[in-house]
Short mmCIF file of C-alpha atoms and ligand atoms in Angstrom, two decimals:
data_model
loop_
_atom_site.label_atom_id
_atom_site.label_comp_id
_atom_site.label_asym_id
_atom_site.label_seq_id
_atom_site.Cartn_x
_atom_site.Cartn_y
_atom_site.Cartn_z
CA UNK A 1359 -8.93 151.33 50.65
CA UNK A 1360 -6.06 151.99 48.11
CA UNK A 1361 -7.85 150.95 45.04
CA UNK A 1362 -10.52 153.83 44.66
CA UNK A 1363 -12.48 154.28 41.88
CA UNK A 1364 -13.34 157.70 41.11
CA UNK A 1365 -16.46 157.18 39.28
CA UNK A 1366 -19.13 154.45 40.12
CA UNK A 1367 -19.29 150.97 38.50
CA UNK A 1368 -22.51 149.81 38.55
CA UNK A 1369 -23.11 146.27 38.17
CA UNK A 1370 -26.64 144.14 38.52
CA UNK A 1371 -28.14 140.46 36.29
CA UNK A 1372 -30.96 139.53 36.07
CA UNK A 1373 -32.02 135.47 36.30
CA UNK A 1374 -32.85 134.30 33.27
CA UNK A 1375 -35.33 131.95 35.01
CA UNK A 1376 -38.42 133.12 32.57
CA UNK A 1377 -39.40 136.24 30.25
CA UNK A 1378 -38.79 138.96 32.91
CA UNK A 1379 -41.87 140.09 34.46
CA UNK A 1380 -43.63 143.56 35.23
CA UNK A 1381 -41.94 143.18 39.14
CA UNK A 1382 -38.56 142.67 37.13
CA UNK A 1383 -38.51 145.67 34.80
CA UNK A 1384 -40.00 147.94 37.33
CA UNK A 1385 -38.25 146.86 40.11
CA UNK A 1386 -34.88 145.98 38.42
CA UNK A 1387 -34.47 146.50 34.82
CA UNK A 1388 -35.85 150.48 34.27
CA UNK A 1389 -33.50 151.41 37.35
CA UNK A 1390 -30.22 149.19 36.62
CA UNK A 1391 -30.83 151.39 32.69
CA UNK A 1392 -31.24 154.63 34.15
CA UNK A 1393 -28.19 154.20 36.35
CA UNK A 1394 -26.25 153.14 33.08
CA UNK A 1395 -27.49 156.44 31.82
CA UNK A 1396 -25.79 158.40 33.78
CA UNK A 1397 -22.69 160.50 32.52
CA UNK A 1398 -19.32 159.16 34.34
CA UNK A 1399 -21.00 155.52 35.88
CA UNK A 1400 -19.41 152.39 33.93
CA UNK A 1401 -21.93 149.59 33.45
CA UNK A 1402 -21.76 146.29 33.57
CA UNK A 1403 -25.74 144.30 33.66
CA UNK A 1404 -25.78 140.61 32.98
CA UNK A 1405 -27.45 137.45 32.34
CA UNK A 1406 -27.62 135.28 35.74
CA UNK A 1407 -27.75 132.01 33.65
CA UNK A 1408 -25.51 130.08 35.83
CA UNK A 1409 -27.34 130.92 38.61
CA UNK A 1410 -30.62 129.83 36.39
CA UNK A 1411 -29.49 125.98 36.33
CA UNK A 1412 -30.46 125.53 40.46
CA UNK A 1413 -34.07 125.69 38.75
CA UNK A 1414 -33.59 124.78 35.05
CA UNK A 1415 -31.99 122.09 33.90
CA UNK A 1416 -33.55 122.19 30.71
CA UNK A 1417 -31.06 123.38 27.91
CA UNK A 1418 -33.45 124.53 25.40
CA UNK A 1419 -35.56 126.59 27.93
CA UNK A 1420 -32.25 128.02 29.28
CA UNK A 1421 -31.28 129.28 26.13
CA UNK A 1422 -34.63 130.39 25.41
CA UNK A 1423 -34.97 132.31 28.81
CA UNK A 1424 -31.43 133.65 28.30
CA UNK A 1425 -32.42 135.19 24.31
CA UNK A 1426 -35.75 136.40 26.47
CA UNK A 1427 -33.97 137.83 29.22
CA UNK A 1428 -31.63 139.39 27.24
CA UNK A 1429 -34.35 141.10 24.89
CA UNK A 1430 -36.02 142.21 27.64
CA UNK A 1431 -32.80 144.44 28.76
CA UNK A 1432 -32.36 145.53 25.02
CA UNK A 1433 -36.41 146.61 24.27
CA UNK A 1434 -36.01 148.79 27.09
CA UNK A 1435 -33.27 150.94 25.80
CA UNK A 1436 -29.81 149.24 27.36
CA UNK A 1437 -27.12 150.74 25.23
CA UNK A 1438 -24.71 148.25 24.76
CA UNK A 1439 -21.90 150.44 23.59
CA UNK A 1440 -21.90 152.38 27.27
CA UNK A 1441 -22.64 149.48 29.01
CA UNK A 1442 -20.89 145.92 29.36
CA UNK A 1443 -23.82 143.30 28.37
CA UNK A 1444 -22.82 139.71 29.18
CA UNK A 1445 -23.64 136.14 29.75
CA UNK A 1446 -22.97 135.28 33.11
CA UNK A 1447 -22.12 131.68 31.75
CA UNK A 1448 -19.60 133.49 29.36
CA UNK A 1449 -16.94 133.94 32.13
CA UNK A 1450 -15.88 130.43 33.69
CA UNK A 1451 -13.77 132.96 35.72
CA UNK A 1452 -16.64 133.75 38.05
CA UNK A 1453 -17.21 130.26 38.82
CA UNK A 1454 -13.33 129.91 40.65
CA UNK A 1455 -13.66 133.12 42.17
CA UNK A 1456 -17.04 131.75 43.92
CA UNK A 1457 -14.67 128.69 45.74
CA UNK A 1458 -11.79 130.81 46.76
CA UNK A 1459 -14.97 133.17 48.38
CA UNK A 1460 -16.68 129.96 49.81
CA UNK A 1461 -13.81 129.41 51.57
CA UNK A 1462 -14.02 132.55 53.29
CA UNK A 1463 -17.08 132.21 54.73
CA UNK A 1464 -18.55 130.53 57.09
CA UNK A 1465 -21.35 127.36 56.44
CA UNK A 1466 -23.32 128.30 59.58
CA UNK A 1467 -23.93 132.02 57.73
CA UNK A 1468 -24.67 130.59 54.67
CA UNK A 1469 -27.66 128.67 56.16
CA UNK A 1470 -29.30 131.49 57.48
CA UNK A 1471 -29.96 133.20 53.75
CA UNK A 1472 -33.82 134.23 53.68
CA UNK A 1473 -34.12 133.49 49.69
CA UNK A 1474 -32.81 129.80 50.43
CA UNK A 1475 -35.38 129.16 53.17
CA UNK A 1476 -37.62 131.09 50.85
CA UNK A 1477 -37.00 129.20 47.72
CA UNK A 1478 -36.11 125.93 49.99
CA UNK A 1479 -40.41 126.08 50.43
CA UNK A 1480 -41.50 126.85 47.07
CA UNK A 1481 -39.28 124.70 44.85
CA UNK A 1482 -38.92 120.94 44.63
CA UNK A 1483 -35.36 120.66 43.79
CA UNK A 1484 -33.62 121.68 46.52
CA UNK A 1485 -30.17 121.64 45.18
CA UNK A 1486 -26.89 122.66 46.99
CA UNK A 1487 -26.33 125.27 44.17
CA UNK A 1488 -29.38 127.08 45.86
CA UNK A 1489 -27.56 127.15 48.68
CA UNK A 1490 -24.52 128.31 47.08
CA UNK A 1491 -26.32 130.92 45.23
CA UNK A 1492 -25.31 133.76 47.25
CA UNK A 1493 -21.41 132.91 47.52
CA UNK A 1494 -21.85 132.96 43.14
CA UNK A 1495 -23.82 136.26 43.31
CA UNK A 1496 -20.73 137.74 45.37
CA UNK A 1497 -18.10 136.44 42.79
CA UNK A 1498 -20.46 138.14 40.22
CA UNK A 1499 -19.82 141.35 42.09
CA UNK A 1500 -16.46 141.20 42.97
CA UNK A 1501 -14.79 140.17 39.83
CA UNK A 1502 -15.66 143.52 38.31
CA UNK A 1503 -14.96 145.78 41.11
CA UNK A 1504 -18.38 147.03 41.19
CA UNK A 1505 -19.05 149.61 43.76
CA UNK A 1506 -23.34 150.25 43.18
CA UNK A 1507 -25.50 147.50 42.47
CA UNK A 1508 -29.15 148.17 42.02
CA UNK A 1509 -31.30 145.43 43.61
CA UNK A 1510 -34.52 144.80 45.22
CA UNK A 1511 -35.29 144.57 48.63
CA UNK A 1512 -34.91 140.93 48.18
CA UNK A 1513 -31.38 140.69 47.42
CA UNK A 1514 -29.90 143.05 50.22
CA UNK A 1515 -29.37 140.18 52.25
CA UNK A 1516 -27.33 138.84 49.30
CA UNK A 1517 -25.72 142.13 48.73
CA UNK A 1518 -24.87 142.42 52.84
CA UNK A 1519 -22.74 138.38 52.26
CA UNK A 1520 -21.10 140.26 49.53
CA UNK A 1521 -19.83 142.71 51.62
CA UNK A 1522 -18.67 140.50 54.34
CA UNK A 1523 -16.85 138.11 52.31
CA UNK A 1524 -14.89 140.81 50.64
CA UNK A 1525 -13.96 142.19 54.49
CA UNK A 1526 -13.06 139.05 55.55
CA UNK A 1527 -10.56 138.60 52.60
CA UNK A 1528 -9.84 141.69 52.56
CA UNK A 1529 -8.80 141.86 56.48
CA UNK A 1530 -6.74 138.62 55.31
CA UNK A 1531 -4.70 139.30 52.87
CA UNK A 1532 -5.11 143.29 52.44
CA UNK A 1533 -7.16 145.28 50.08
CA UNK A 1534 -7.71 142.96 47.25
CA UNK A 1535 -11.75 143.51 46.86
CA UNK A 1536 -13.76 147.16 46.31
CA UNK A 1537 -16.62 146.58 48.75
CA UNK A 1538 -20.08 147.33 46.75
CA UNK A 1539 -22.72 149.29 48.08
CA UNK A 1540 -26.69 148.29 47.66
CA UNK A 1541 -28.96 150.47 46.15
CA UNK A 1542 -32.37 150.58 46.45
CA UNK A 1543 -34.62 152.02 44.31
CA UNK A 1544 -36.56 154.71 45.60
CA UNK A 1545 -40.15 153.40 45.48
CA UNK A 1546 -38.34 149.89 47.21
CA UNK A 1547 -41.62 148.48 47.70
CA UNK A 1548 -42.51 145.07 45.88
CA UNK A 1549 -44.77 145.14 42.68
CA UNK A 1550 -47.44 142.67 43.70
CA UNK A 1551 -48.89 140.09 41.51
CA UNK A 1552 -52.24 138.64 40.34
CA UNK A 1553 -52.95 137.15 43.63
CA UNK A 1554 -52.13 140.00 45.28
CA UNK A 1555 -48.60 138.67 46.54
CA UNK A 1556 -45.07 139.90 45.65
CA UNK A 1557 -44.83 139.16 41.67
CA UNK A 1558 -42.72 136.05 41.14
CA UNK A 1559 -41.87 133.87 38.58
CA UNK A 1560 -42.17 131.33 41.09
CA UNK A 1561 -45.74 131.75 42.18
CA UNK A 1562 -47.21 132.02 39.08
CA UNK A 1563 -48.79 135.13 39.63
CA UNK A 1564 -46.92 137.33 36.97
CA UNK A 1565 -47.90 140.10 33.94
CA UNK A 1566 -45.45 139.44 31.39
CA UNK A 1567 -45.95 142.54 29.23
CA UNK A 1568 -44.04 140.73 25.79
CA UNK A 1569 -46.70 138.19 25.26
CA UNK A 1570 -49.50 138.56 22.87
CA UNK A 1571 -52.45 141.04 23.64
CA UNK A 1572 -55.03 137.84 24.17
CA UNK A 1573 -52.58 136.22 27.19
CA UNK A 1574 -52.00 139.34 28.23
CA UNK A 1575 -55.56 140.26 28.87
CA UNK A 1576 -55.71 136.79 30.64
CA UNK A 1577 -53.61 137.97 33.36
CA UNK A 1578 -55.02 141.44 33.97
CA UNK A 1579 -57.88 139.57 33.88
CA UNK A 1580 -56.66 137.15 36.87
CA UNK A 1581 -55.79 139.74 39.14
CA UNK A 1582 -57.59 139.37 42.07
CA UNK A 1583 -60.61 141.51 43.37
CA UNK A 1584 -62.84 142.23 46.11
CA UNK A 1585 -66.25 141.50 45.68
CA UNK A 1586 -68.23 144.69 45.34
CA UNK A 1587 -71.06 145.68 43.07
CA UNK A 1588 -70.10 147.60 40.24
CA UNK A 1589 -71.53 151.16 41.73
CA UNK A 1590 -70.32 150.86 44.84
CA UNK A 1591 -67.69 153.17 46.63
CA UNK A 1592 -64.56 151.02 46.86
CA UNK A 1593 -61.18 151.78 48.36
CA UNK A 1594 -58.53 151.99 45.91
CA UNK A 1595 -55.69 151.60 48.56
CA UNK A 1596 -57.34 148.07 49.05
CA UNK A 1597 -57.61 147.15 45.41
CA UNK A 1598 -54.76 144.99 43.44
CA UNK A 1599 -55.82 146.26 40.07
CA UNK A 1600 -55.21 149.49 41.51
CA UNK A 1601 -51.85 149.21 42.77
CA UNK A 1602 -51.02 147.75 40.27
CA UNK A 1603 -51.86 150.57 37.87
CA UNK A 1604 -50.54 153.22 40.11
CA UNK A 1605 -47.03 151.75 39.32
CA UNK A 1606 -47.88 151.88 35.56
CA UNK A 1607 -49.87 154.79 35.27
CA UNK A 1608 -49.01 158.89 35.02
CA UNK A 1609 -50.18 161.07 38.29
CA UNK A 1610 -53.16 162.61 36.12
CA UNK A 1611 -54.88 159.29 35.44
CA UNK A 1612 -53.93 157.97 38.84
CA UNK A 1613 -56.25 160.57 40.40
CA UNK A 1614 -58.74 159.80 37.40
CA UNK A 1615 -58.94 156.63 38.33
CA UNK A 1616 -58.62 157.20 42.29
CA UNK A 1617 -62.14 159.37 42.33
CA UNK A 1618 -63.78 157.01 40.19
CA UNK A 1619 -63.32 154.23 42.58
CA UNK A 1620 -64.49 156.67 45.76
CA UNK A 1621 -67.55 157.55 44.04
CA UNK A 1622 -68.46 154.16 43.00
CA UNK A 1623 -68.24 155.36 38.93
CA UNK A 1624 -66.05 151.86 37.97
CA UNK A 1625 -66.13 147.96 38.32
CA UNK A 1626 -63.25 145.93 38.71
CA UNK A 1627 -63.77 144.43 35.28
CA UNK A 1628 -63.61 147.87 33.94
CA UNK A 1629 -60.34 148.90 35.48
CA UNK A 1630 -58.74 145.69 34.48
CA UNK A 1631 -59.53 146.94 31.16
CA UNK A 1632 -58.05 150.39 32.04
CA UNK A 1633 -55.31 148.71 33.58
CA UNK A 1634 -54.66 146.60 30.61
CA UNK A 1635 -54.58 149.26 27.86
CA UNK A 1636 -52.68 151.29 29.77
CA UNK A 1637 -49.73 148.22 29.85
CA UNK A 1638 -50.30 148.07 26.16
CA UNK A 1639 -49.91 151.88 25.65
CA UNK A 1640 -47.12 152.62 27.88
CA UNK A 1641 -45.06 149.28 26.73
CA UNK A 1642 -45.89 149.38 22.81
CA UNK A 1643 -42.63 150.51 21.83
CA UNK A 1644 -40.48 147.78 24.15
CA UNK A 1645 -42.84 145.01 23.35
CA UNK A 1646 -42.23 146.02 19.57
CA UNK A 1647 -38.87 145.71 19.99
CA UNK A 1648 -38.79 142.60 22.01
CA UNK A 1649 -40.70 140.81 19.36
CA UNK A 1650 -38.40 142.27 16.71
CA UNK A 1651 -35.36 140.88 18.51
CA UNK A 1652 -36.61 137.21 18.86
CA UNK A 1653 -37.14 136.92 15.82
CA UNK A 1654 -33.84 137.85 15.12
CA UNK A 1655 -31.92 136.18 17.55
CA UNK A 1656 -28.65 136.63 16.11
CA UNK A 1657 -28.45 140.22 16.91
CA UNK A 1658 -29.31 139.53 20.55
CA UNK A 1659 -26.48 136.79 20.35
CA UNK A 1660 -23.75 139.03 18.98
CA UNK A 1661 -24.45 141.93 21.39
CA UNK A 1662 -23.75 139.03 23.91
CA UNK A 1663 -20.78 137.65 22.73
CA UNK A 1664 -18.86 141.20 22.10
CA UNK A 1665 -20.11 141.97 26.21
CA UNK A 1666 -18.70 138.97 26.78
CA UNK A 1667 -15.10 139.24 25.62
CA UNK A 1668 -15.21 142.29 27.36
CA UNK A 1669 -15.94 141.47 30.50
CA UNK A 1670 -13.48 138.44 30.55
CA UNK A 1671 -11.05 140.39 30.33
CA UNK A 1672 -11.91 142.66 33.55
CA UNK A 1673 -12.43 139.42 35.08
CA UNK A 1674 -9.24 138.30 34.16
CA UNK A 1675 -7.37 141.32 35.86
CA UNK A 1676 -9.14 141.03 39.20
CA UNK A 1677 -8.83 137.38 39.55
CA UNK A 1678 -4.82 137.42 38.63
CA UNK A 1679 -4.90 140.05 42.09
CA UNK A 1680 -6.96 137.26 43.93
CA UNK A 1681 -4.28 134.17 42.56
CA UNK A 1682 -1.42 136.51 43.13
CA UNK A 1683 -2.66 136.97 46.78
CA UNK A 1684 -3.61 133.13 47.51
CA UNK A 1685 -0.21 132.01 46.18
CA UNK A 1686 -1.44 130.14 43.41
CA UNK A 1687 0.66 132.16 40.64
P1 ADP B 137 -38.48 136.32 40.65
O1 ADP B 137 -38.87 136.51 42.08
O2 ADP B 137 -39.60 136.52 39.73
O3 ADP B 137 -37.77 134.99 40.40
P2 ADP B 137 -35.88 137.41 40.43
O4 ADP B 137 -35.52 136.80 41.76
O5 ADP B 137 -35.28 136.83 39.20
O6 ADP B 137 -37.44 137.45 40.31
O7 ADP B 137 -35.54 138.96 40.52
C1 ADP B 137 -34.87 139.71 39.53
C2 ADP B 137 -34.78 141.16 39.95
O8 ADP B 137 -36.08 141.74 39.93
C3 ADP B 137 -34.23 141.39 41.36
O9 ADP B 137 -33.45 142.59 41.40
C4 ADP B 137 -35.47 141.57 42.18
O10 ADP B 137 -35.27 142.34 43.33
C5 ADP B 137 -36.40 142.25 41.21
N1 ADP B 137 -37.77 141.85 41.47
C6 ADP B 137 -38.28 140.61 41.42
N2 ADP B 137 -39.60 140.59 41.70
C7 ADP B 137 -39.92 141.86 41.97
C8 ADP B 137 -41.13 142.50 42.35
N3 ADP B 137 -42.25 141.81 42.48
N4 ADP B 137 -41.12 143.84 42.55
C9 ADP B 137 -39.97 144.54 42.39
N5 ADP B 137 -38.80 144.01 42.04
C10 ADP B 137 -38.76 142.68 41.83
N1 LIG B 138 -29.72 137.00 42.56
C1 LIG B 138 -30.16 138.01 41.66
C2 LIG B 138 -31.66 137.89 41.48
O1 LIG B 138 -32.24 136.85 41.65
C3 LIG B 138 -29.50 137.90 40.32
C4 LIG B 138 -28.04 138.13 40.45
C5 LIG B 138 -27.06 137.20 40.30
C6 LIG B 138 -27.43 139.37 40.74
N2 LIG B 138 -25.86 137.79 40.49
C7 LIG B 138 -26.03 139.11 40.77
C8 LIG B 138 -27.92 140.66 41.00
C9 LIG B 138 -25.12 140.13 41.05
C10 LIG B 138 -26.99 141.66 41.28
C11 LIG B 138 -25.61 141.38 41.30
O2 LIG B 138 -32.26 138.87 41.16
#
């Protein structure tokens, strides 16, 4: 298409539905900041808040998930002078983009999103914005011409309605949208949770690293085990604690850990303790921080606000090409 950007925009949020969990940072947050890292890629990474309110409609936890969320993304090293940090709810722009998209696309599609029949099963307020939530996620996209966006396997279905709305308007009124490209990180598999299930903040199954060392330990300490005397041979590829530390873990304690559980030299309680020092260890610099910045919310709030202001005005440029080609200016 005529508008071609040279080098990649990379654009990905994050809901701000809870304090992000270990599936989050490892499965969104380390790769969306590694991608910002990289010399001649324009960030933009943002706050999903909007998208929050189908499941909170609490204002006080919103905030607080937003100052949490945001924290999160700052403890682990985003750099907010290379990379545009924002509130999604910050740009009203995104939410008239989503209707002129909505009414590209057809209802029937719509119903056949996997996270709505998904979250449709696990949530008791089944809103229409849940249903919605896909068309918003492509007006998040498309209002910044973003050509990568880092997700999980979850959201390629989103990412694929992205696409296709931005053909089908484009194929209507000419090249008007950049259409983005998924990407997957390369370990794309799902970090699992205590019960052995993906990690969600939904099933109540998470590690969230930030909290104190006691709760912490509560968590490890949930994970679910086999049971299998202590000096017994056990299979690590069958063991949650295990996977769980492989993710965590460097190569040379991996294969520590691996013979120890073939030879029948380690309980479970024992490598929940392994497991669990080994969060605190490789995490003690971003939980640090974290704690730093909420107790000092005002810095969090003012990286937001300058992202903000400059994001709108992207936004603003894209959306005058959308108004200019619907005839509304
Ligand atoms: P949750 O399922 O906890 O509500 P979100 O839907 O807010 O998580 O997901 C935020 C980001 O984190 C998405 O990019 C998603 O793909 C990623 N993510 C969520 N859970 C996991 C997981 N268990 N493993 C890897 N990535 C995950
Ligand atoms: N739906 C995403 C999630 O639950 C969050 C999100 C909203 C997002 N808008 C986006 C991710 C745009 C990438 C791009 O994880």
């Amino acid at each position: 298409m005529s508008k071609t950007i040279q080098m990649a925009r990379v654009l990905t949020g994050i809901q701000s539905t809870g304090v992000p969990h270990l599936g989050n940072i490892l499965g969104a947050i380390i790769p969306a900041i590694k991608k910002s890292q990289i010399k001649g890629n324009e960030s933009f990474l943002f706050i999903a808040d909007l998208h929050s309110l189908t499941q909170i409609k609490n204002s006080d936890e919103l905030k607080k998930n937003t100052l949490n969320t945001a924290a999160a993304w700052l403890s682990f090293g985003l750099d907010t002078k290379h990379t545009v940090f924002y509130k999604q709810s910050d740009i009203p722009e995104v939410t008239e983009l989503a209707w002129y998209l909505s009414c590209f696309y057809p209802y029937q599609r719509l119903t056949l999103s996997h996270s709505f029949k998904d979250k449709s099963q696990n949530l008791k307020d089944i809103n229409s914005g849940l249903f919605y939530y896909p068309v918003l996620m492509a007006a998040d996209i498309l209002l910044y011409d973003a050509n990568i966006v880092p997700v999980g396997k979850d959201q390629l279905q989103h990412l694929e309605i992205t696409r296709n709305i931005a053909s089908r308007f484009n194929n209507h009124f000419g090249d008007t949208f950049i259409t983005p490209k998924p990407e997957l990180e390369q370990n794309s598999s799902y970090v699992i949770g205590t019960d052995g299930n993906k990690m969600s903040k939904s099933k109540n199954n998470i590690i969230n690293i930030f909290q104190d060392d006691n709760l912490l330990k509560k968590q490890v300490m949930k994970i679910k085990t086999e049971s299998i005397a202590i000096d017994e041979p056990k299979n690590p590829k069958n063991c949650n604690v295990f996977k769980i530390y492989s993710l965590v873990a460097n190569e040379k304690d991996i294969n520590i850990l691996k013979k120890r559980y073939s030879s029948g030299d380690v309980g479970f309680g024992e490598a929940k303790e392994i497991l669990l020092n080994e969060i605190k260890n490789k995490f003690k610099i971003q939980r640090d921080k974290f704690n730093f910045l909420i107790s000092n919310s005002e810095l969090v709030e003012k990286e937001l606000e300058s992202g903000s202001k400059k994001a709108r005005d992207f936004a603003n440029k894209v959306l005058k090409r959308v108004r200019l080609k619907l005839g509304y200016i």
